[in-house]
């Protein structure tokens, strides 16, 4: 899952640094993730994992790092 | 809690009074009104009052017509956030046969607009939109950044019986462009000033955190983010409802949104941040008529002294 998330961040995150140089816990907003780009990330993750983030997850914090996204998605994807 | 129906009845009732007193003039379209001389005088005097508070800051005055370049709207990402509010300008670009078809469609009561083509102009969504590409073209900012004073009619497609929600209305703005510190201290200053200014006009005001009406599901996330980060504050005045007061001024921190989009750089090659204070000219005017009555002569002396010193 982490690899898929990283690929989506790379494609939609429009970061100012190379995603490969970031740890899973790195703050993506500090790496240049904008509000609009985080929305694109959210939509791309939903499409990739066939999920719909509930209202409570539609906030900045859910997409602040690769680890945060993984945690959010794990809650929604049947294990 | 007032129902939506009660709210729209109160809005309708205030609109009817404004029309009856001749302050607004009906056009047949909700949210599109003519203004009387008295109404315009209050708008003008309030505009001058704003300058008394902000005019000493050295802002560069720029005035644009109520339309901007379609290309600039496309580049601004406005359509990502507010596709439902944008107004485009279309025109007839056909030949004689197309012209005949158009007239025939009107005569037969059919849709005649299908052949209309988009022009290079679109309606201005907010007074500050034309300034960002203008500043970007000038190159890096000076060390003390930039400040611009804009005033324009703006269009938003949201027909309503609420006289405080017009489709074409005027917005005066001061916009600060510079480092995060420069633009944040500008916004702090205007949060104070805005309350003082409106307080001097004898209307009840309240400041609250707010969000823009972003479209769709993605928009809900943008709205939550905007609130969580305290990017938008509004100065609210109850006009037709105590529970749902009207935003008459807004204080916005755009972070680096416009700086990134338009590639506006500070003097030390950082992405510029921007903030603005916006005044809803009709909304403030409507609040003044609401609290002080429809006869300007009878307004409290202290208020008149502010507006007609």
PDB file of N, CA and C in Angstrom, chain B residues 149-247:
ATOM      1  N   UNK B 149      -4.951  48.757  -3.921  1.00  0.00           N
ATOM      2  CA  UNK B 149      -6.306  49.186  -3.584  1.00  0.00           C
ATOM      3  C   UNK B 149      -7.150  48.956  -4.834  1.00  0.00           C
ATOM      4  N   UNK B 150      -8.128  48.045  -4.741  1.00  0.00           N
ATOM      5  CA  UNK B 150      -8.991  47.757  -5.896  1.00  0.00           C
ATOM      6  C   UNK B 150     -10.461  47.961  -5.527  1.00  0.00           C
ATOM      7  N   UNK B 151     -11.253  48.230  -6.536  1.00  0.00           N
ATOM      8  CA  UNK B 151     -12.688  48.478  -6.328  1.00  0.00           C
ATOM      9  C   UNK B 151     -13.388  48.130  -7.616  1.00  0.00           C
ATOM     10  N   UNK B 152     -14.296  47.179  -7.546  1.00  0.00           N
ATOM     11  CA  UNK B 152     -14.939  46.763  -8.784  1.00  0.00           C
ATOM     12  C   UNK B 152     -16.286  46.110  -8.510  1.00  0.00           C
ATOM     13  N   UNK B 153     -17.160  46.188  -9.489  1.00  0.00           N
ATOM     14  CA  UNK B 153     -18.325  45.309  -9.485  1.00  0.00           C
ATOM     15  C   UNK B 153     -17.822  43.886  -9.663  1.00  0.00           C
ATOM     16  N   UNK B 154     -18.450  42.931  -9.003  1.00  0.00           N
ATOM     17  CA  UNK B 154     -18.108  41.518  -9.124  1.00  0.00           C
ATOM     18  C   UNK B 154     -19.381  40.745  -9.432  1.00  0.00           C
ATOM     19  N   UNK B 155     -19.218  39.640 -10.125  1.00  0.00           N
ATOM     20  CA  UNK B 155     -20.377  38.803 -10.477  1.00  0.00           C
ATOM     21  C   UNK B 155     -20.267  37.448  -9.810  1.00  0.00           C
ATOM     22  N   UNK B 156     -21.357  36.991  -9.218  1.00  0.00           N
ATOM     23  CA  UNK B 156     -21.428  35.607  -8.743  1.00  0.00           C
ATOM     24  C   UNK B 156     -22.813  35.077  -9.044  1.00  0.00           C
ATOM     25  N   UNK B 157     -22.836  33.935  -9.726  1.00  0.00           N
ATOM     26  CA  UNK B 157     -24.119  33.384 -10.116  1.00  0.00           C
ATOM     27  C   UNK B 157     -24.769  32.666  -8.946  1.00  0.00           C
ATOM     28  N   UNK B 158     -25.508  33.427  -8.144  1.00  0.00           N
ATOM     29  CA  UNK B 158     -26.260  32.834  -7.049  1.00  0.00           C
ATOM     30  C   UNK B 158     -27.535  33.641  -6.827  1.00  0.00           C
ATOM     31  N   UNK B 159     -28.481  33.491  -7.783  1.00  0.00           N
ATOM     32  CA  UNK B 159     -29.732  34.229  -7.689  1.00  0.00           C
ATOM     33  C   UNK B 159     -30.403  33.970  -6.344  1.00  0.00           C
ATOM     34  N   UNK B 160     -30.896  35.038  -5.712  1.00  0.00           N
ATOM     35  CA  UNK B 160     -31.487  34.914  -4.386  1.00  0.00           C
ATOM     36  C   UNK B 160     -32.430  36.079  -4.148  1.00  0.00           C
ATOM     37  N   UNK B 161     -33.423  35.873  -3.280  1.00  0.00           N
ATOM     38  CA  UNK B 161     -34.298  36.994  -2.919  1.00  0.00           C
ATOM     39  C   UNK B 161     -33.658  37.829  -1.817  1.00  0.00           C
ATOM     40  N   UNK B 162     -32.548  37.346  -1.274  1.00  0.00           N
ATOM     41  CA  UNK B 162     -31.854  38.098  -0.227  1.00  0.00           C
ATOM     42  C   UNK B 162     -31.187  39.323  -0.856  1.00  0.00           C
ATOM     43  N   UNK B 163     -31.627  40.527  -0.466  1.00  0.00           N
ATOM     44  CA  UNK B 163     -30.997  41.711  -1.073  1.00  0.00           C
ATOM     45  C   UNK B 163     -29.503  41.782  -0.775  1.00  0.00           C
ATOM     46  N   UNK B 164     -29.058  41.070   0.281  1.00  0.00           N
ATOM     47  CA  UNK B 164     -27.637  41.071   0.623  1.00  0.00           C
ATOM     48  C   UNK B 164     -26.872  39.981  -0.133  1.00  0.00           C
ATOM     49  N   UNK B 165     -27.529  39.307  -1.041  1.00  0.00           N
ATOM     50  CA  UNK B 165     -26.822  38.340  -1.886  1.00  0.00           C
ATOM     51  C   UNK B 165     -27.125  38.666  -3.340  1.00  0.00           C
ATOM     52  N   UNK B 166     -26.488  39.727  -3.819  1.00  0.00           N
ATOM     53  CA  UNK B 166     -26.719  40.154  -5.192  1.00  0.00           C
ATOM     54  C   UNK B 166     -25.818  39.368  -6.140  1.00  0.00           C
ATOM     55  N   UNK B 167     -26.225  39.306  -7.398  1.00  0.00           N
ATOM     56  CA  UNK B 167     -25.367  38.653  -8.394  1.00  0.00           C
ATOM     57  C   UNK B 167     -24.300  39.615  -8.902  1.00  0.00           C
ATOM     58  N   UNK B 168     -24.631  40.892  -8.930  1.00  0.00           N
ATOM     59  CA  UNK B 168     -23.648  41.910  -9.301  1.00  0.00           C
ATOM     60  C   UNK B 168     -23.584  42.934  -8.176  1.00  0.00           C
ATOM     61  N   UNK B 169     -22.440  43.031  -7.567  1.00  0.00           N
ATOM     62  CA  UNK B 169     -22.270  43.872  -6.382  1.00  0.00           C
ATOM     63  C   UNK B 169     -20.849  44.425  -6.401  1.00  0.00           C
ATOM     64  N   UNK B 170     -20.608  45.434  -5.542  1.00  0.00           N
ATOM     65  CA  UNK B 170     -19.276  46.038  -5.529  1.00  0.00           C
ATOM     66  C   UNK B 170     -18.443  45.581  -4.339  1.00  0.00           C
ATOM     67  N   UNK B 171     -17.174  45.374  -4.615  1.00  0.00           N
ATOM     68  CA  UNK B 171     -16.223  44.966  -3.596  1.00  0.00           C
ATOM     69  C   UNK B 171     -15.028  45.910  -3.630  1.00  0.00           C
ATOM     70  N   UNK B 172     -14.748  46.516  -2.473  1.00  0.00           N
ATOM     71  CA  UNK B 172     -13.522  47.315  -2.336  1.00  0.00           C
ATOM     72  C   UNK B 172     -12.538  46.442  -1.573  1.00  0.00           C
ATOM     73  N   UNK B 173     -11.289  46.477  -1.982  1.00  0.00           N
ATOM     74  CA  UNK B 173     -10.299  45.641  -1.300  1.00  0.00           C
ATOM     75  C   UNK B 173      -8.972  46.368  -1.159  1.00  0.00           C
ATOM     76  N   UNK B 174      -8.300  46.079  -0.056  1.00  0.00           N
ATOM     77  CA  UNK B 174      -6.868  46.326   0.032  1.00  0.00           C
ATOM     78  C   UNK B 174      -6.197  44.963   0.025  1.00  0.00           C
ATOM     79  N   UNK B 175      -5.192  44.799  -0.822  1.00  0.00           N
ATOM     80  CA  UNK B 175      -4.511  43.515  -0.937  1.00  0.00           C
ATOM     81  C   UNK B 175      -3.036  43.715  -0.600  1.00  0.00           C
ATOM     82  N   UNK B 176      -2.527  42.855   0.250  1.00  0.00           N
ATOM     83  CA  UNK B 176      -1.120  42.942   0.651  1.00  0.00           C
ATOM     84  C   UNK B 176      -0.397  41.743   0.059  1.00  0.00           C
ATOM     85  N   UNK B 177       0.778  42.005  -0.520  1.00  0.00           N
ATOM     86  CA  UNK B 177       1.553  40.948  -1.162  1.00  0.00           C
ATOM     87  C   UNK B 177       2.965  41.051  -0.605  1.00  0.00           C
ATOM     88  N   UNK B 178       3.495  39.951  -0.082  1.00  0.00           N
ATOM     89  CA  UNK B 178       4.843  40.019   0.474  1.00  0.00           C
ATOM     90  C   UNK B 178       5.205  38.758   1.228  1.00  0.00           C
ATOM     91  N   UNK B 179       5.985  38.913   2.297  1.00  0.00           N
ATOM     92  CA  UNK B 179       6.382  37.755   3.110  1.00  0.00           C
ATOM     93  C   UNK B 179       5.194  37.349   3.975  1.00  0.00           C
ATOM     94  N   UNK B 180       5.213  36.109   4.514  1.00  0.00           N
ATOM     95  CA  UNK B 180       4.122  35.701   5.407  1.00  0.00           C
ATOM     96  C   UNK B 180       3.935  36.688   6.560  1.00  0.00           C
ATOM     97  N   UNK B 181       5.040  37.186   7.138  1.00  0.00           N
ATOM     98  CA  UNK B 181       4.935  38.132   8.261  1.00  0.00           C
ATOM     99  C   UNK B 181       4.261  39.434   7.818  1.00  0.00           C
ATOM    100  N   UNK B 182       4.668  39.931   6.664  1.00  0.00           N
ATOM    101  CA  UNK B 182       4.095  41.192   6.179  1.00  0.00           C
ATOM    102  C   UNK B 182       2.582  41.070   5.959  1.00  0.00           C
ATOM    103  N   UNK B 183       2.172  39.970   5.334  1.00  0.00           N
ATOM    104  CA  UNK B 183       0.749  39.885   5.012  1.00  0.00           C
ATOM    105  C   UNK B 183      -0.083  39.544   6.250  1.00  0.00           C
ATOM    106  N   UNK B 184       0.494  38.786   7.191  1.00  0.00           N
ATOM    107  CA  UNK B 184      -0.258  38.466   8.408  1.00  0.00           C
ATOM    108  C   UNK B 184      -0.442  39.702   9.278  1.00  0.00           C
ATOM    109  N   UNK B 185       0.593  40.545   9.368  1.00  0.00           N
ATOM    110  CA  UNK B 185       0.421  41.727  10.213  1.00  0.00           C
ATOM    111  C   UNK B 185      -0.555  42.713   9.559  1.00  0.00           C
ATOM    112  N   UNK B 186      -0.592  42.715   8.235  1.00  0.00           N
ATOM    113  CA  UNK B 186      -1.600  43.514   7.516  1.00  0.00           C
ATOM    114  C   UNK B 186      -3.008  43.042   7.884  1.00  0.00           C
ATOM    115  N   UNK B 187      -3.197  41.727   7.881  1.00  0.00           N
ATOM    116  CA  UNK B 187      -4.535  41.209   8.184  1.00  0.00           C
ATOM    117  C   UNK B 187      -4.923  41.496   9.634  1.00  0.00           C
ATOM    118  N   UNK B 188      -3.967  41.337  10.537  1.00  0.00           N
ATOM    119  CA  UNK B 188      -4.246  41.649  11.948  1.00  0.00           C
ATOM    120  C   UNK B 188      -4.677  43.106  12.103  1.00  0.00           C
ATOM    121  N   UNK B 189      -3.937  43.986  11.416  1.00  0.00           N
ATOM    122  CA  UNK B 189      -4.227  45.410  11.504  1.00  0.00           C
ATOM    123  C   UNK B 189      -5.658  45.697  11.026  1.00  0.00           C
ATOM    124  N   UNK B 190      -6.041  45.048   9.906  1.00  0.00           N
ATOM    125  CA  UNK B 190      -7.372  45.315   9.362  1.00  0.00           C
ATOM    126  C   UNK B 190      -8.486  44.677  10.180  1.00  0.00           C
ATOM    127  N   UNK B 191      -8.189  43.573  10.864  1.00  0.00           N
ATOM    128  CA  UNK B 191      -9.193  42.989  11.756  1.00  0.00           C
ATOM    129  C   UNK B 191      -9.566  44.006  12.836  1.00  0.00           C
ATOM    130  N   UNK B 192      -8.569  44.700  13.349  1.00  0.00           N
ATOM    131  CA  UNK B 192      -8.805  45.756  14.349  1.00  0.00           C
ATOM    132  C   UNK B 192      -9.530  46.941  13.722  1.00  0.00           C
ATOM    133  N   UNK B 193      -8.939  47.421  12.636  1.00  0.00           N
ATOM    134  CA  UNK B 193      -9.484  48.606  11.972  1.00  0.00           C
ATOM    135  C   UNK B 193     -10.910  48.412  11.499  1.00  0.00           C
ATOM    136  N   UNK B 194     -11.165  47.241  10.935  1.00  0.00           N
ATOM    137  CA  UNK B 194     -12.495  46.947  10.391  1.00  0.00           C
ATOM    138  C   UNK B 194     -13.559  47.063  11.463  1.00  0.00           C
ATOM    139  N   UNK B 195     -13.248  46.554  12.657  1.00  0.00           N
ATOM    140  CA  UNK B 195     -14.226  46.609  13.752  1.00  0.00           C
ATOM    141  C   UNK B 195     -14.437  48.048  14.219  1.00  0.00           C
ATOM    142  N   UNK B 196     -13.339  48.794  14.257  1.00  0.00           N
ATOM    143  CA  UNK B 196     -13.423  50.185  14.689  1.00  0.00           C
ATOM    144  C   UNK B 196     -14.246  50.996  13.673  1.00  0.00           C
ATOM    145  N   UNK B 197     -13.925  50.777  12.401  1.00  0.00           N
ATOM    146  CA  UNK B 197     -14.612  51.486  11.320  1.00  0.00           C
ATOM    147  C   UNK B 197     -16.117  51.216  11.362  1.00  0.00           C
ATOM    148  N   UNK B 198     -16.481  49.932  11.434  1.00  0.00           N
ATOM    149  CA  UNK B 198     -17.906  49.598  11.411  1.00  0.00           C
ATOM    150  C   UNK B 198     -18.582  49.998  12.718  1.00  0.00           C
ATOM    151  N   UNK B 199     -17.842  49.894  13.824  1.00  0.00           N
ATOM    152  CA  UNK B 199     -18.395  50.320  15.108  1.00  0.00           C
ATOM    153  C   UNK B 199     -18.778  51.796  15.077  1.00  0.00           C
ATOM    154  N   UNK B 200     -18.006  52.608  14.349  1.00  0.00           N
ATOM    155  CA  UNK B 200     -18.278  54.049  14.280  1.00  0.00           C
ATOM    156  C   UNK B 200     -19.559  54.334  13.504  1.00  0.00           C
ATOM    157  N   UNK B 201     -20.102  53.305  12.828  1.00  0.00           N
ATOM    158  CA  UNK B 201     -21.313  53.511  12.032  1.00  0.00           C
ATOM    159  C   UNK B 201     -22.564  53.022  12.762  1.00  0.00           C
ATOM    160  N   UNK B 202     -22.394  52.674  14.039  1.00  0.00           N
ATOM    161  CA  UNK B 202     -23.560  52.344  14.857  1.00  0.00           C
ATOM    162  C   UNK B 202     -24.285  51.070  14.484  1.00  0.00           C
ATOM    163  N   UNK B 203     -23.542  50.098  13.974  1.00  0.00           N
ATOM    164  CA  UNK B 203     -24.164  48.798  13.667  1.00  0.00           C
ATOM    165  C   UNK B 203     -23.498  47.727  14.530  1.00  0.00           C
ATOM    166  N   UNK B 204     -24.259  46.694  14.947  1.00  0.00           N
ATOM    167  CA  UNK B 204     -23.672  45.641  15.771  1.00  0.00           C
ATOM    168  C   UNK B 204     -22.786  44.719  14.923  1.00  0.00           C
ATOM    169  N   UNK B 205     -21.581  44.458  15.383  1.00  0.00           N
ATOM    170  CA  UNK B 205     -20.672  43.623  14.592  1.00  0.00           C
ATOM    171  C   UNK B 205     -20.127  42.473  15.426  1.00  0.00           C
ATOM    172  N   UNK B 206     -19.789  41.411  14.716  1.00  0.00           N
ATOM    173  CA  UNK B 206     -19.209  40.232  15.349  1.00  0.00           C
ATOM    174  C   UNK B 206     -18.185  39.677  14.364  1.00  0.00           C
ATOM    175  N   UNK B 207     -17.052  39.232  14.904  1.00  0.00           N
ATOM    176  CA  UNK B 207     -16.041  38.614  14.027  1.00  0.00           C
ATOM    177  C   UNK B 207     -16.124  37.105  14.201  1.00  0.00           C
ATOM    178  N   UNK B 208     -16.080  36.374  13.096  1.00  0.00           N
ATOM    179  CA  UNK B 208     -16.097  34.916  13.210  1.00  0.00           C
ATOM    180  C   UNK B 208     -15.234  34.305  12.109  1.00  0.00           C
ATOM    181  N   UNK B 209     -14.736  33.092  12.412  1.00  0.00           N
ATOM    182  CA  UNK B 209     -13.981  32.356  11.401  1.00  0.00           C
ATOM    183  C   UNK B 209     -14.974  31.868  10.351  1.00  0.00           C
ATOM    184  N   UNK B 210     -14.543  31.758   9.112  1.00  0.00           N
ATOM    185  CA  UNK B 210     -15.480  31.439   8.027  1.00  0.00           C
ATOM    186  C   UNK B 210     -14.803  30.587   6.963  1.00  0.00           C
ATOM    187  N   UNK B 211     -15.612  30.142   6.016  1.00  0.00           N
ATOM    188  CA  UNK B 211     -15.027  29.461   4.851  1.00  0.00           C
ATOM    189  C   UNK B 211     -15.750  29.915   3.590  1.00  0.00           C
ATOM    190  N   UNK B 212     -15.073  29.790   2.470  1.00  0.00           N
ATOM    191  CA  UNK B 212     -15.673  30.145   1.189  1.00  0.00           C
ATOM    192  C   UNK B 212     -16.590  29.000   0.734  1.00  0.00           C
ATOM    193  N   UNK B 213     -17.553  29.296  -0.166  1.00  0.00           N
ATOM    194  CA  UNK B 213     -18.505  28.265  -0.614  1.00  0.00           C
ATOM    195  C   UNK B 213     -17.910  27.358  -1.694  1.00  0.00           C
ATOM    196  N   UNK B 214     -16.841  26.627  -1.320  1.00  0.00           N
ATOM    197  CA  UNK B 214     -16.181  25.737  -2.280  1.00  0.00           C
ATOM    198  C   UNK B 214     -17.159  24.683  -2.792  1.00  0.00           C
ATOM    199  N   UNK B 215     -16.991  24.304  -4.042  1.00  0.00           N
ATOM    200  CA  UNK B 215     -17.933  23.396  -4.706  1.00  0.00           C
ATOM    201  C   UNK B 215     -17.623  21.922  -4.455  1.00  0.00           C
ATOM    202  N   UNK B 216     -18.669  21.143  -4.239  1.00  0.00           N
ATOM    203  CA  UNK B 216     -18.574  19.682  -4.276  1.00  0.00           C
ATOM    204  C   UNK B 216     -17.866  19.056  -3.088  1.00  0.00           C
ATOM    205  N   UNK B 217     -17.504  17.773  -3.245  1.00  0.00           N
ATOM    206  CA  UNK B 217     -16.880  17.011  -2.180  1.00  0.00           C
ATOM    207  C   UNK B 217     -15.477  17.503  -1.892  1.00  0.00           C
ATOM    208  N   UNK B 218     -14.748  17.746  -2.970  1.00  0.00           N
ATOM    209  CA  UNK B 218     -13.405  18.315  -2.806  1.00  0.00           C
ATOM    210  C   UNK B 218     -13.524  19.645  -2.070  1.00  0.00           C
ATOM    211  N   UNK B 219     -14.595  20.368  -2.362  1.00  0.00           N
ATOM    212  CA  UNK B 219     -14.822  21.664  -1.749  1.00  0.00           C
ATOM    213  C   UNK B 219     -15.042  21.566  -0.253  1.00  0.00           C
ATOM    214  N   UNK B 220     -15.695  20.484   0.175  1.00  0.00           N
ATOM    215  CA  UNK B 220     -15.908  20.331   1.618  1.00  0.00           C
ATOM    216  C   UNK B 220     -14.581  20.218   2.352  1.00  0.00           C
ATOM    217  N   UNK B 221     -13.646  19.515   1.689  1.00  0.00           N
ATOM    218  CA  UNK B 221     -12.327  19.390   2.315  1.00  0.00           C
ATOM    219  C   UNK B 221     -11.608  20.745   2.327  1.00  0.00           C
ATOM    220  N   UNK B 222     -11.716  21.484   1.232  1.00  0.00           N
ATOM    221  CA  UNK B 222     -11.077  22.812   1.183  1.00  0.00           C
ATOM    222  C   UNK B 222     -11.675  23.725   2.258  1.00  0.00           C
ATOM    223  N   UNK B 223     -12.994  23.624   2.447  1.00  0.00           N
ATOM    224  CA  UNK B 223     -13.668  24.480   3.425  1.00  0.00           C
ATOM    225  C   UNK B 223     -13.208  24.148   4.846  1.00  0.00           C
ATOM    226  N   UNK B 224     -13.126  22.840   5.136  1.00  0.00           N
ATOM    227  CA  UNK B 224     -12.679  22.421   6.477  1.00  0.00           C
ATOM    228  C   UNK B 224     -11.240  22.882   6.715  1.00  0.00           C
ATOM    229  N   UNK B 225     -10.401  22.689   5.702  1.00  0.00           N
ATOM    230  CA  UNK B 225      -9.001  23.127   5.822  1.00  0.00           C
ATOM    231  C   UNK B 225      -8.906  24.624   6.076  1.00  0.00           C
ATOM    232  N   UNK B 226      -9.730  25.383   5.344  1.00  0.00           N
ATOM    233  CA  UNK B 226      -9.694  26.843   5.465  1.00  0.00           C
ATOM    234  C   UNK B 226     -10.068  27.264   6.890  1.00  0.00           C
ATOM    235  N   UNK B 227     -11.078  26.607   7.446  1.00  0.00           N
ATOM    236  CA  UNK B 227     -11.492  26.915   8.823  1.00  0.00           C
ATOM    237  C   UNK B 227     -10.438  26.480   9.839  1.00  0.00           C
ATOM    238  N   UNK B 228      -9.954  25.224   9.666  1.00  0.00           N
ATOM    239  CA  UNK B 228      -8.965  24.696  10.619  1.00  0.00           C
ATOM    240  C   UNK B 228      -7.736  25.595  10.697  1.00  0.00           C
ATOM    241  N   UNK B 229      -7.387  26.182   9.566  1.00  0.00           N
ATOM    242  CA  UNK B 229      -6.176  27.000   9.528  1.00  0.00           C
ATOM    243  C   UNK B 229      -6.462  28.481   9.800  1.00  0.00           C
ATOM    244  N   UNK B 230      -7.721  28.806  10.045  1.00  0.00           N
ATOM    245  CA  UNK B 230      -8.081  30.198  10.346  1.00  0.00           C
ATOM    246  C   UNK B 230      -7.685  31.151   9.228  1.00  0.00           C
ATOM    247  N   UNK B 231      -7.968  30.746   7.992  1.00  0.00           N
ATOM    248  CA  UNK B 231      -7.517  31.568   6.857  1.00  0.00           C
ATOM    249  C   UNK B 231      -8.496  32.686   6.530  1.00  0.00           C
ATOM    250  N   UNK B 232      -9.759  32.495   6.941  1.00  0.00           N
ATOM    251  CA  UNK B 232     -10.772  33.504   6.586  1.00  0.00           C
ATOM    252  C   UNK B 232     -11.564  33.920   7.822  1.00  0.00           C
ATOM    253  N   UNK B 233     -11.632  35.216   8.030  1.00  0.00           N
ATOM    254  CA  UNK B 233     -12.500  35.765   9.075  1.00  0.00           C
ATOM    255  C   UNK B 233     -13.490  36.710   8.417  1.00  0.00           C
ATOM    256  N   UNK B 234     -14.672  36.782   9.011  1.00  0.00           N
ATOM    257  CA  UNK B 234     -15.670  37.703   8.484  1.00  0.00           C
ATOM    258  C   UNK B 234     -16.175  38.622   9.588  1.00  0.00           C
ATOM    259  N   UNK B 235     -16.495  39.839   9.199  1.00  0.00           N
ATOM    260  CA  UNK B 235     -17.190  40.749  10.104  1.00  0.00           C
ATOM    261  C   UNK B 235     -18.672  40.652   9.746  1.00  0.00           C
ATOM    262  N   UNK B 236     -19.442  40.166  10.713  1.00  0.00           N
ATOM    263  CA  UNK B 236     -20.845  39.849  10.450  1.00  0.00           C
ATOM    264  C   UNK B 236     -21.765  40.890  11.078  1.00  0.00           C
ATOM    265  N   UNK B 237     -22.827  41.216  10.345  1.00  0.00           N
ATOM    266  CA  UNK B 237     -23.857  42.124  10.854  1.00  0.00           C
ATOM    267  C   UNK B 237     -25.214  41.459  10.582  1.00  0.00           C
ATOM    268  N   UNK B 238     -26.068  41.338  11.608  1.00  0.00           N
ATOM    269  CA  UNK B 238     -27.399  40.781  11.327  1.00  0.00           C
ATOM    270  C   UNK B 238     -28.185  41.768  10.471  1.00  0.00           C
ATOM    271  N   UNK B 239     -28.634  41.352   9.300  1.00  0.00           N
ATOM    272  CA  UNK B 239     -29.440  42.235   8.446  1.00  0.00           C
ATOM    273  C   UNK B 239     -30.878  41.714   8.386  1.00  0.00           C
ATOM    274  N   UNK B 240     -31.038  40.480   7.918  1.00  0.00           N
ATOM    275  CA  UNK B 240     -32.398  39.928   7.903  1.00  0.00           C
ATOM    276  C   UNK B 240     -32.553  38.782   8.902  1.00  0.00           C
ATOM    277  N   UNK B 241     -31.479  38.458   9.632  1.00  0.00           N
ATOM    278  CA  UNK B 241     -31.558  37.375  10.608  1.00  0.00           C
ATOM    279  C   UNK B 241     -30.478  37.535  11.662  1.00  0.00           C
ATOM    280  N   UNK B 242     -30.866  37.319  12.920  1.00  0.00           N
ATOM    281  CA  UNK B 242     -29.886  37.344  14.012  1.00  0.00           C
ATOM    282  C   UNK B 242     -29.024  36.086  13.965  1.00  0.00           C
ATOM    283  N   UNK B 243     -29.677  34.957  13.621  1.00  0.00           N
ATOM    284  CA  UNK B 243     -28.968  33.671  13.633  1.00  0.00           C
ATOM    285  C   UNK B 243     -28.011  33.529  12.460  1.00  0.00           C
ATOM    286  N   UNK B 244     -28.406  34.093  11.319  1.00  0.00           N
ATOM    287  CA  UNK B 244     -27.551  34.023  10.136  1.00  0.00           C
ATOM    288  C   UNK B 244     -27.153  35.424   9.707  1.00  0.00           C
ATOM    289  N   UNK B 245     -26.256  36.048  10.459  1.00  0.00           N
ATOM    290  CA  UNK B 245     -25.852  37.404  10.108  1.00  0.00           C
ATOM    291  C   UNK B 245     -25.088  37.425   8.784  1.00  0.00           C
ATOM    292  N   UNK B 246     -25.017  38.608   8.186  1.00  0.00           N
ATOM    293  CA  UNK B 246     -24.423  38.751   6.856  1.00  0.00           C
ATOM    294  C   UNK B 246     -22.957  39.174   6.954  1.00  0.00           C
ATOM    295  N   UNK B 247     -22.115  38.511   6.181  1.00  0.00           N
ATOM    296  CA  UNK B 247     -20.696  38.879   6.124  1.00  0.00           C
ATOM    297  C   UNK B 247     -20.561  40.173   5.343  1.00  0.00           C
TER     298      UNK B 247
END
